[in-house]
Amino acid sequence: EVSQTITKLKTEQQNNEKKEIRSVNGKELVFTNLSKIYWPKEGYTKGDLINYYDAVSEFMLPHIKDRPLSLHRFPEGIKGENFYQKDVSDIAPKWAKTVTVRAGEEHKKVCYLVGKDKATLLYMANLGSIEIHSWASRYNHLKKPDYMVMDLDPEAISFDHVVEAAQVIHRILDEAKIPNFCKTSGARGLHIYVPLKPNYSYGRVRQFSEIIANLAEQKLPKITSMLRLPEKRQRKVYFDTLQNHFGATMVAPYS
């Protein structure tokens, strides 16, 4: 009986160490498995992931606010099995902002979580969402994006050439007095963002991105390409303009 009691106390202690209840934006959030190792090499835990998103929330939230979100979840950490989740109809808390739209090739109804506040951000982190991806449009004007994005994806070519291609696009846009901003893609490339008023369809925005990409390719024909098939653009930087379509998501800044 004593042995069973000790075992029970140890189990309760472990459970208490892994769970934390916090009030965020007036919502009660239950954080679980905080001591679980998410980055084995560095020793970072799920708790560190949540604390990171807490720390950057002030800077990140303006970029995802009011946008439908797609979650890239790693419940066993960065080295474990992972999956993308768009539909949150079965798991979203009652206080969460959601929007249901028909998106994707099959045009199925999908209930997306919408970027709202720190509580929403930390709720996603507690689901093991190491990456958070957002739409280019907001829920109140879903079919009209408020930024254009160009994805620079290298295929067996050094990152120096990605930077070179980005600088050429930067000069083209600057000459036209079009504001533009660059961020890392989270993988091997770069993303270039152009903020827009939500006055144009995704189709029009994609056409605009293709014009810019064509101009850049003319200046760097040896190291850039707009061909989609990887085998046809080996040792080149691919200008991916197809990300500018309804329902597409890109990894959010600070993710």
XYZ file of C-alpha atoms in Angstrom:
255
model
C 0.000 0.000 0.000
C 2.850 2.391 0.844
C 4.524 1.636 -2.492
C 1.288 2.312 -4.385
C 0.820 5.599 -2.493
C 4.353 6.738 -3.338
C 3.807 5.846 -7.003
C 0.543 7.784 -7.013
C 2.197 10.827 -5.413
C 5.041 10.730 -7.966
C 2.533 10.544 -10.827
C 0.551 13.481 -9.447
C 3.767 15.459 -8.991
C 4.809 14.787 -12.592
C 1.376 15.784 -13.863
C 1.489 18.989 -11.821
C 4.886 19.817 -13.299
C 3.542 19.421 -16.817
C 0.398 21.511 -16.420
C -0.112 25.217 -15.844
C -3.297 27.286 -15.834
C -2.994 30.934 -16.850
C -5.415 33.742 -17.592
C -4.611 35.388 -20.914
C -6.805 38.172 -22.326
C -9.442 37.137 -19.809
C -9.482 33.534 -21.059
C -8.372 30.601 -18.927
C -5.763 28.552 -20.766
C -4.512 25.167 -19.614
C -0.933 24.507 -20.728
C 0.125 20.862 -20.715
C 3.357 18.828 -21.007
C 5.469 21.935 -20.461
C 8.607 19.951 -19.641
C 8.394 17.813 -22.772
C 11.562 18.126 -24.861
C 10.737 19.639 -28.256
C 14.287 20.314 -29.489
C 16.466 17.370 -28.342
C 19.787 18.842 -29.486
C 19.314 22.159 -27.691
C 17.161 20.842 -24.840
C 14.333 23.308 -25.444
C 10.906 22.260 -24.178
C 7.288 22.821 -25.117
C 7.228 25.360 -22.302
C 10.035 27.251 -24.050
C 7.973 27.274 -27.248
C 4.986 28.777 -25.433
C 7.207 31.327 -23.669
C 8.728 32.301 -27.013
C 5.331 33.043 -28.556
C 4.390 34.930 -25.406
C 7.527 37.072 -25.747
C 7.070 37.895 -29.458
C 3.279 38.268 -29.392
C 3.441 42.067 -29.434
C 5.389 41.974 -32.704
C 3.750 38.946 -34.303
C 0.063 39.633 -33.698
C -0.218 42.568 -36.155
C 0.895 40.186 -38.932
C -1.703 37.479 -38.202
C -4.557 39.555 -36.782
C -7.907 38.807 -38.457
C -6.286 36.282 -40.822
C -7.349 32.632 -41.171
C -4.550 30.427 -39.886
C -3.140 27.004 -40.668
C -1.283 25.171 -37.919
C 1.832 23.057 -38.430
C 1.741 20.851 -35.357
C 4.628 18.872 -33.864
C 3.081 17.087 -30.853
C 6.266 15.054 -30.290
C 8.683 17.900 -30.960
C 10.692 19.045 -33.956
C 12.022 15.553 -34.763
C 8.707 13.729 -34.352
C 5.772 13.169 -36.655
C 4.067 16.398 -37.685
C 0.991 17.463 -39.605
C -0.809 20.515 -40.932
C -4.214 21.370 -39.520
C -6.583 23.861 -41.105
C -9.979 22.749 -39.792
C -10.402 23.422 -36.058
C -14.149 22.843 -35.861
C -13.672 20.001 -33.354
C -11.059 21.585 -31.110
C -11.449 25.384 -31.102
C -12.514 26.805 -27.707
C -15.787 28.733 -27.568
C -14.027 32.050 -27.113
C -11.883 31.628 -30.254
C -12.629 33.587 -33.415
C -13.171 31.271 -36.391
C -14.325 31.633 -39.976
C -15.726 28.911 -42.219
C -14.849 29.097 -45.908
C -14.706 26.854 -48.941
C -11.086 26.541 -49.946
C -8.675 24.156 -51.621
C -9.071 22.117 -54.784
C -12.096 20.231 -53.438
C -13.788 23.406 -52.135
C -14.696 21.722 -48.875
C -15.917 23.804 -45.967
C -13.065 24.471 -43.580
C -13.365 26.117 -40.182
C -10.218 28.199 -39.743
C -8.907 29.671 -36.536
C -8.527 33.440 -36.914
C -5.622 35.419 -35.483
C -7.127 37.531 -32.744
C -5.047 38.042 -29.600
C -2.315 36.595 -27.391
C -4.703 33.981 -26.003
C -5.249 32.621 -29.513
C -1.507 32.595 -30.210
C -0.648 30.744 -26.996
C -3.535 28.323 -27.492
C -1.966 27.357 -30.832
C 1.462 26.986 -29.229
C -0.006 24.633 -26.628
C -1.248 22.438 -29.485
C 2.387 21.997 -30.485
C 2.177 24.475 -33.361
C 5.826 25.259 -33.898
C 4.902 26.880 -37.208
C 1.905 29.132 -37.811
C 0.844 29.925 -41.368
C -1.519 32.716 -42.373
C -3.625 33.816 -45.326
C -2.762 36.905 -47.374
C -6.280 38.235 -46.739
C -8.366 38.852 -43.637
C -11.666 37.274 -42.698
C -13.667 40.422 -43.549
C -12.290 40.571 -47.134
C -11.269 36.973 -47.808
C -11.146 37.234 -51.589
C -9.039 40.385 -51.635
C -5.511 40.032 -50.196
C -3.786 42.934 -48.503
C -0.332 41.830 -49.491
C 1.388 40.190 -52.422
C 4.092 37.635 -51.718
C 6.922 36.281 -53.839
C 8.547 33.063 -52.670
C 12.202 32.675 -53.687
C 12.971 28.963 -53.552
C 16.492 27.715 -54.367
C 16.974 24.413 -56.203
C 20.527 23.108 -55.662
C 21.976 26.618 -55.612
C 23.616 28.616 -52.837
C 21.701 31.010 -50.594
C 23.950 33.838 -51.849
C 22.073 33.662 -55.159
C 18.738 33.815 -53.340
C 19.918 37.060 -51.745
C 21.095 38.346 -55.136
C 17.680 37.619 -56.688
C 15.899 39.269 -53.762
C 18.011 42.401 -54.159
C 17.117 42.617 -57.861
C 13.394 42.379 -57.034
C 13.930 44.986 -54.326
C 15.466 47.404 -56.846
C 12.675 46.814 -59.378
C 10.014 47.558 -56.779
C 11.917 50.521 -55.360
C 12.241 52.070 -58.817
C 8.457 51.842 -59.131
C 8.128 53.331 -55.611
C 6.379 50.197 -54.372
C 7.028 49.379 -50.687
C 8.475 45.903 -50.198
C 9.758 43.864 -47.281
C 11.823 40.697 -47.053
C 11.757 37.882 -44.500
C 13.129 34.361 -44.241
C 10.863 31.564 -45.408
C 11.620 29.189 -42.556
C 13.219 26.757 -45.000
C 15.902 27.594 -47.593
C 14.556 30.710 -49.264
C 13.196 34.200 -48.812
C 9.753 35.788 -49.002
C 9.205 39.266 -50.391
C 6.023 41.018 -49.287
C 4.289 43.956 -50.941
C 1.512 45.503 -48.823
C -1.714 46.297 -50.689
C -5.056 47.860 -50.083
C -7.645 45.050 -50.287
C -8.991 46.278 -53.619
C -7.784 43.506 -55.932
C -8.595 39.845 -56.499
C -6.043 37.109 -55.927
C -5.872 36.661 -59.699
C -4.913 40.294 -60.276
C -2.325 40.162 -57.507
C -0.798 36.986 -58.964
C -0.565 38.659 -62.396
C 1.247 41.579 -60.796
C 3.717 39.225 -59.076
C 4.365 37.471 -62.407
C 5.256 40.785 -64.040
C 7.806 41.516 -61.305
C 9.204 37.977 -61.517
C 9.579 38.212 -65.306
C 11.462 41.488 -65.002
C 13.791 39.959 -62.417
C 14.356 36.833 -64.512
C 15.370 38.988 -67.471
C 18.069 40.566 -65.308
C 19.285 37.235 -63.876
C 18.536 34.589 -66.533
C 21.375 32.270 -65.500
C 20.350 31.837 -61.867
C 16.566 32.367 -61.785
C 13.546 30.584 -63.229
C 9.752 30.615 -63.254
C 9.495 26.950 -64.316
C 7.549 24.989 -61.703
C 9.042 21.518 -62.234
C 12.210 21.174 -60.088
C 14.048 19.076 -62.686
C 13.739 21.984 -65.141
C 15.167 24.580 -62.777
C 18.168 22.848 -61.222
C 20.815 25.242 -59.881
C 18.391 28.138 -60.087
C 16.251 30.274 -57.794
C 12.583 29.629 -58.448
C 10.227 32.625 -58.399
C 7.046 31.128 -56.978
C 4.156 33.479 -57.706
C 1.456 30.816 -57.361
C 1.281 31.409 -53.625
C -0.953 34.347 -54.466
C -4.183 32.389 -54.639
C -7.305 32.060 -52.508
C -6.727 29.735 -49.572
C -2.929 29.686 -49.782
C -0.975 30.210 -46.565
C 2.573 31.314 -45.891
C 4.566 30.947 -42.708
C 3.932 33.990 -40.535
C 6.627 36.463 -39.473
C 8.265 35.465 -36.146
C 6.930 31.920 -36.496
